[in-house]
Short mmCIF file of C-alpha atoms and ligand atoms in Angstrom, two decimals:
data_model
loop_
_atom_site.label_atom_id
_atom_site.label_comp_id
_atom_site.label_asym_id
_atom_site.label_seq_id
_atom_site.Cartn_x
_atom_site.Cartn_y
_atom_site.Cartn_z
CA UNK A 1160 15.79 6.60 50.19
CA UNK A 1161 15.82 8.60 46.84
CA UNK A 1162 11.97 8.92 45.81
CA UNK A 1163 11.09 6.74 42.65
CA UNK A 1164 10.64 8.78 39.61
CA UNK A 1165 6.76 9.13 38.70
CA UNK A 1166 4.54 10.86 36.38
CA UNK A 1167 1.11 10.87 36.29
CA UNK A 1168 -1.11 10.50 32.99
CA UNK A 1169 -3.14 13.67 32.26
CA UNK A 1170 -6.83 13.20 32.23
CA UNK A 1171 -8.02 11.63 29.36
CA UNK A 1172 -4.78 10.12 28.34
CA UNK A 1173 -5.09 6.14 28.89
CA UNK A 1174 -8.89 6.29 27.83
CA UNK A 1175 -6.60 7.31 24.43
CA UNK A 1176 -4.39 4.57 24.10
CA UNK A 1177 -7.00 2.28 24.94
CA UNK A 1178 -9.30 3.31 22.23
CA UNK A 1179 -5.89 3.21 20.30
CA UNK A 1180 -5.66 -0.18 20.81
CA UNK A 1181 -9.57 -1.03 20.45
CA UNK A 1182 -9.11 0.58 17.54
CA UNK A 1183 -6.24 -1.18 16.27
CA UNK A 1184 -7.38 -4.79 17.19
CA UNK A 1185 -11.36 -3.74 15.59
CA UNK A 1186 -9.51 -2.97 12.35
CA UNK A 1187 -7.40 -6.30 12.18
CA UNK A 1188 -10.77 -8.20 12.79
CA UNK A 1189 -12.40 -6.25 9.65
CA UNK A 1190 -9.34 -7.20 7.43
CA UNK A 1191 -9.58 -10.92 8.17
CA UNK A 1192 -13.37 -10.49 7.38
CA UNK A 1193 -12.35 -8.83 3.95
CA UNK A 1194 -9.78 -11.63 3.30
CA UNK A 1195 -11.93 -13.98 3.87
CA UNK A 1196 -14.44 -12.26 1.30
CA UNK A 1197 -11.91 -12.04 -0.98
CA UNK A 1198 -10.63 -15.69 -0.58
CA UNK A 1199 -14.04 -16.99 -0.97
CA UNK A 1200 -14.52 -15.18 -4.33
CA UNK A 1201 -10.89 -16.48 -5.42
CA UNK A 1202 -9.79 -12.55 -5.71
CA UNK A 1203 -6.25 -11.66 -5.15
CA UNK A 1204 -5.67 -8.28 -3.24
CA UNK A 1205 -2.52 -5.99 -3.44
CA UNK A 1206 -2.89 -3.14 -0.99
CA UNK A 1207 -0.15 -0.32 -2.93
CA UNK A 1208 1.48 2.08 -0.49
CA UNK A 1209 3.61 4.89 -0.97
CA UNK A 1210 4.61 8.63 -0.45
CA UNK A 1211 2.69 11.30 -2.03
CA UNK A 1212 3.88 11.29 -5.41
CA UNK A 1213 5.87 7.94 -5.62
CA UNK A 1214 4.12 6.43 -8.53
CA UNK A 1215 1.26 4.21 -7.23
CA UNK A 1216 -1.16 5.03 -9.10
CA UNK A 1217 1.59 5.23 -12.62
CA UNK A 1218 2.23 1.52 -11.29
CA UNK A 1219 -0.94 0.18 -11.02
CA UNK A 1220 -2.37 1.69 -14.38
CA UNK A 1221 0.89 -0.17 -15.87
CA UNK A 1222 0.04 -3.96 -14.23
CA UNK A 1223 -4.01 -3.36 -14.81
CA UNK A 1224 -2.60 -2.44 -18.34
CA UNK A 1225 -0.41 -5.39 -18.80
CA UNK A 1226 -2.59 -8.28 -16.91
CA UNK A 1227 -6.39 -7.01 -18.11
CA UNK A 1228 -6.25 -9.58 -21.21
CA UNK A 1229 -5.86 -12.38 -18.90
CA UNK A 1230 -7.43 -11.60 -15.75
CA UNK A 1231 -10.76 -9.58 -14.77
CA UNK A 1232 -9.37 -6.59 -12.84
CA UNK A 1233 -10.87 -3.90 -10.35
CA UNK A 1234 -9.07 -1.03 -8.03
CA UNK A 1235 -9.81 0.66 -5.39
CA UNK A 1236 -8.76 4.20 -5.20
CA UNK A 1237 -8.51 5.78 -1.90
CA UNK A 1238 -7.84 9.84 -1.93
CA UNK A 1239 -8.39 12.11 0.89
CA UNK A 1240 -11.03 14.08 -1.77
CA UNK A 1241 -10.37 13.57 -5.31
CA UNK A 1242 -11.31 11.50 -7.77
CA UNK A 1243 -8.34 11.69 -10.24
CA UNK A 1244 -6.36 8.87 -9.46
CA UNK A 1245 -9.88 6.78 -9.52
CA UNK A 1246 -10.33 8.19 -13.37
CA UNK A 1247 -6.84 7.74 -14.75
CA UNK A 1248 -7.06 4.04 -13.52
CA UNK A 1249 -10.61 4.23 -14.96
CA UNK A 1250 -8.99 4.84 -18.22
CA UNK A 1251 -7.32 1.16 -18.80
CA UNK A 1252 -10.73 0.05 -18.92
CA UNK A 1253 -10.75 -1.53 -15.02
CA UNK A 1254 -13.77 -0.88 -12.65
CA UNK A 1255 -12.99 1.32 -9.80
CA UNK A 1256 -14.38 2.22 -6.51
CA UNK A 1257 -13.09 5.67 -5.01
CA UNK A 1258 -12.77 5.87 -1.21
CA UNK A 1259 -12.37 9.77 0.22
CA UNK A 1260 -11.05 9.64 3.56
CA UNK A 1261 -11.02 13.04 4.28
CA UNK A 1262 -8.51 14.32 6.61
CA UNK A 1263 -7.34 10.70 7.38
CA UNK A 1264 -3.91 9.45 6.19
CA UNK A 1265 -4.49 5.77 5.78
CA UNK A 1266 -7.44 3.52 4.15
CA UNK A 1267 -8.30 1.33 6.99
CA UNK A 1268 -10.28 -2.19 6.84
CA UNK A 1269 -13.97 -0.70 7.63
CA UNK A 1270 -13.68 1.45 4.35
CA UNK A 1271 -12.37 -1.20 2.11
CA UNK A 1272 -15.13 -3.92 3.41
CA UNK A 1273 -17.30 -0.45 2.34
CA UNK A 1274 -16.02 -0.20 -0.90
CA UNK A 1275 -16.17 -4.52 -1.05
CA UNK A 1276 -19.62 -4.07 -1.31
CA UNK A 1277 -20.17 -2.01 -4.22
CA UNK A 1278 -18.36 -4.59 -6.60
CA UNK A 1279 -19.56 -7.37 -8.39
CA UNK A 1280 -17.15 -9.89 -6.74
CA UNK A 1281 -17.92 -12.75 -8.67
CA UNK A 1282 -16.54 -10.95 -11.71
CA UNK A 1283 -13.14 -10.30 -10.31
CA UNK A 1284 -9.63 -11.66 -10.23
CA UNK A 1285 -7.41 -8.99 -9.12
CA UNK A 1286 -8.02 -5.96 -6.84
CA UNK A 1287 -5.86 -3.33 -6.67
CA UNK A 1288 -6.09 -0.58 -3.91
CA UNK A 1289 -4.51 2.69 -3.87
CA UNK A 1290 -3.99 3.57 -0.40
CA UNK A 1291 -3.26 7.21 0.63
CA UNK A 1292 0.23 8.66 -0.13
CA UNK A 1293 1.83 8.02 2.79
CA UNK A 1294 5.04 6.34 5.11
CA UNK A 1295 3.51 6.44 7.86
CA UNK A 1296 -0.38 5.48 8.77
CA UNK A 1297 -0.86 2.50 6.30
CA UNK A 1298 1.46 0.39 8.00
CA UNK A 1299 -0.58 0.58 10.99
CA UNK A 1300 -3.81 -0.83 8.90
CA UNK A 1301 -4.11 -3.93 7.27
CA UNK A 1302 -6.71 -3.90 4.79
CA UNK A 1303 -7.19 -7.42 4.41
CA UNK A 1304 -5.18 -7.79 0.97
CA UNK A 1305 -3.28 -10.92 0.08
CA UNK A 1306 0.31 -8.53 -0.92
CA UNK A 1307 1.48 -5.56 -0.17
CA UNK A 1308 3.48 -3.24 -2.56
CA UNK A 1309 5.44 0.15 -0.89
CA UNK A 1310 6.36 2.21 -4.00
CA UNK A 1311 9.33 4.71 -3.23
CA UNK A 1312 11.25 6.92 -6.16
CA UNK A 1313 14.89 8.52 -5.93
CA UNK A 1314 13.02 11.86 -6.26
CA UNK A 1315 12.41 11.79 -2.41
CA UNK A 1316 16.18 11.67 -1.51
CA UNK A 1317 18.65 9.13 0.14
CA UNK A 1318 17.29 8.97 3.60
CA UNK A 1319 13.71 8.23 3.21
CA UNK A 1320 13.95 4.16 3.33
CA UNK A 1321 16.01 4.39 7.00
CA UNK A 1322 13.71 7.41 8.29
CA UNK A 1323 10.70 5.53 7.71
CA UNK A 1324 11.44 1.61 8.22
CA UNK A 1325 8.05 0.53 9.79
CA UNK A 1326 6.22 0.60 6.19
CA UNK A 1327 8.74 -1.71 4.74
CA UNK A 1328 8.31 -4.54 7.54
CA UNK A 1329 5.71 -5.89 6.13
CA UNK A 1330 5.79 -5.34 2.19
CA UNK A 1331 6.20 -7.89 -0.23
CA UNK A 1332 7.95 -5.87 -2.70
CA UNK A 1333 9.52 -2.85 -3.32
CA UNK A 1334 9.26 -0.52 -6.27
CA UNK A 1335 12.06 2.10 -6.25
CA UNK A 1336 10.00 4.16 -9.37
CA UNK A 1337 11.35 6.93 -11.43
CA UNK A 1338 14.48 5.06 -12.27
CA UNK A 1339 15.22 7.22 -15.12
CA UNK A 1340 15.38 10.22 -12.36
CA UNK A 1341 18.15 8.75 -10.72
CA UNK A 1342 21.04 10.97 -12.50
CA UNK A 1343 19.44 13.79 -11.81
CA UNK A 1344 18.89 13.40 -8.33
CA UNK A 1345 22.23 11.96 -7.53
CA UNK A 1346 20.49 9.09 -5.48
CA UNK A 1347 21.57 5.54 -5.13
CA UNK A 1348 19.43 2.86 -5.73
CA UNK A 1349 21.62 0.28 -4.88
CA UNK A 1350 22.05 2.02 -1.44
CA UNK A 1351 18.15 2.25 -1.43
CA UNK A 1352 18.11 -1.20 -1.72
CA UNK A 1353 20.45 -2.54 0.83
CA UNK A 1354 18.50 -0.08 3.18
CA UNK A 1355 15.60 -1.60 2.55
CA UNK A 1356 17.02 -5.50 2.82
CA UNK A 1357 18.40 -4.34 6.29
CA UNK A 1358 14.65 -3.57 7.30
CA UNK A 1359 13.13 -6.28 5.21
CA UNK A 1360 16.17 -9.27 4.45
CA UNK A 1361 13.35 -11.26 2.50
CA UNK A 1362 10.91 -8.49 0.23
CA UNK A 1363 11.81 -8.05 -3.54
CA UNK A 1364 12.74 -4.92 -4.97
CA UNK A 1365 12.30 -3.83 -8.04
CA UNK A 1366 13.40 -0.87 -9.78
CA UNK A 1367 10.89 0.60 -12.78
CA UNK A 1368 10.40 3.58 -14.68
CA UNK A 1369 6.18 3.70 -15.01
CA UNK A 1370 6.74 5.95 -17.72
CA UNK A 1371 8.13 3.77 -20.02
CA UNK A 1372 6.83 0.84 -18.11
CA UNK A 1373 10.28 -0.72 -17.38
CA UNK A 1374 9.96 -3.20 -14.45
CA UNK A 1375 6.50 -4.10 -14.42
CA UNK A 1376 7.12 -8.02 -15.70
CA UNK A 1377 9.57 -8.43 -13.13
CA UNK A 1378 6.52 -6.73 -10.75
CA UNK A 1379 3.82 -9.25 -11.57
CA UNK A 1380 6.60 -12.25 -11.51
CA UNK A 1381 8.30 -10.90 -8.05
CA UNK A 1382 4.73 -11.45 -6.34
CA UNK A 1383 3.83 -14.21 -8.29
CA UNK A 1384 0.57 -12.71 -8.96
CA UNK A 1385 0.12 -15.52 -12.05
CA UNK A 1386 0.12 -18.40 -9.94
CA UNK A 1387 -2.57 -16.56 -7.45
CA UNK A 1388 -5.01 -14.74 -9.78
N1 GTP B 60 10.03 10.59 -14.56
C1 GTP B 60 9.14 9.76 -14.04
N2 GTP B 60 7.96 10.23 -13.62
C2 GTP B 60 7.07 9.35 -13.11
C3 GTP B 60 7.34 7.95 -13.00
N3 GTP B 60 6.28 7.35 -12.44
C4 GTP B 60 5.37 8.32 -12.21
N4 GTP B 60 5.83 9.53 -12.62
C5 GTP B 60 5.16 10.84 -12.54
O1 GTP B 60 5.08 11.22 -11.17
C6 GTP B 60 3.87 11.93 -10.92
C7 GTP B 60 3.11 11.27 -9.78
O2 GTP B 60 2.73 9.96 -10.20
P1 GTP B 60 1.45 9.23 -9.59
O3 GTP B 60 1.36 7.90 -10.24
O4 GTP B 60 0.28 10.13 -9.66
O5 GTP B 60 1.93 9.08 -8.08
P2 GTP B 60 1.04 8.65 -6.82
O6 GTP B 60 1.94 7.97 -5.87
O7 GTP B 60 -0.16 7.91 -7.27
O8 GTP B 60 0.60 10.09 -6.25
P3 GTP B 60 -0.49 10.40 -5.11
O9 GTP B 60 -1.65 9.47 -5.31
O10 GTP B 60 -0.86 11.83 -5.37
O11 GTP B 60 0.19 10.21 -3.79
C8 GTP B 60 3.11 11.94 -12.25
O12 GTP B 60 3.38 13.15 -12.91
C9 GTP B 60 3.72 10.78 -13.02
O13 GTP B 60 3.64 10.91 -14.41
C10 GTP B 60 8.61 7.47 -13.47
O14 GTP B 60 8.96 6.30 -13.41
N5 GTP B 60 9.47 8.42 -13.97
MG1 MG B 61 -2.14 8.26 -6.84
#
């Protein structure tokens, strides 16, 4: 009888996924405990994803810009060790918390109930958070927040909705930023878009130019942020 096919796990290896796992599972727990911190203060949370570059923090400067008359609005601005993106949000006048994660690629659940803490919640109605530019890691990590938001822009190329579809199962909406770009680059958005619906049949996409702040209306109506804040 042919011999069955085996290999054996090196040492150390299923003590990894294991802790993989823990870790996973620990991190969900912590994000229903910040939901349920945000819920009880009546705060509405949009975790904003997105390659390096995309726009996120462009697009959040344009909604805090456009919904601070009406609503009481903070951000969290996670950044492996900067604090620009944490002052140029700064600037529209919103309170922010910065979160440095180091070498990590993702905010994750124990950081945000961190950075939970250092807010006045009672004097909040929306929280944006920044999370690190990146496909990848985030989508692994719920944070806790009510929507989430993946920004893309055509300046990353045709193939980066299909090559990274994991990020996009769970969004909300989709801003395809840099609109104006799209010439240039001799990208599709319309292709960008069915991509994305083949992933996703049910988010919203949006296209917008945060320059010019084109597309941020149909933002704040496509996640109905009005009828939660
Ligand atoms: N042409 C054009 N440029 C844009 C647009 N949106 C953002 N930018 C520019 O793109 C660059 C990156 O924008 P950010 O908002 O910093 O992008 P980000 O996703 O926050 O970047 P990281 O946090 O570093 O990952 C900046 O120079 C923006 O001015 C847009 O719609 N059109
Ligand atoms: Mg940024």
């Amino acid at each position: 009888m042919e011999q069955i096919k085996a290999i054996k796990a090196e040492e150390g290896e299923i003590f990894d996924i294991e802790l993989e796992e823990d870790l996973l599972k620990k991190n969900k727990e912590l994000a229903q405990r910040n939901k349920r911190l945000l819920d009880k203060h009546k705060i509405l949370a949009i975790d904003v994803m997105g390659s390096i570059g995309s726009g996120k923090t462009s697009l959040i400067k344009n909604l805090a810009s456009q919904l601070k008359e009406n609503y009481r609005i903070g951000a969290i601005a996670g950044d492996l060790t900067t604090t620009i993106d944490a002052d140029r949000i700064k600037d529209e006048g919103v309170e922010v918390i910065q979160v440095n994660t180091g070498k990590e690629c993702h905010l994750d659940a124990n950081l945000i109930g961190k950075a939970l803490k250092k807010f006045d919640l009672k004097a909040l109605d929306i929280l944006f958070i920044e999370n690190v530019g990146n496909l990848i890691c985030p989508a692994d990590f719920p944070l806790g927040s009510h929507k989430r938001i993946v920004v893309i822009s055509v300046t990353e190329g045709p193939w980066m909705v299909i090559k990274h579809p994991y990020i996009f199962l769970e969004a909300d909406l989709v801003a395809i930023n840099k609109i104006d770009l799209t010439k240039a680059m001799g990208v599709s958005p319309q292709k960008l878009t069915e991509d994305i619906y083949k992933i996703n049949p049910t988010v919203k996409v949006v296209q917008t130019n945060c320059i010019k702040g084109e597309g941020i209306e149909e933002i704040v109506e496509g996640i109905r942020i009005k009828e939660y804040a």
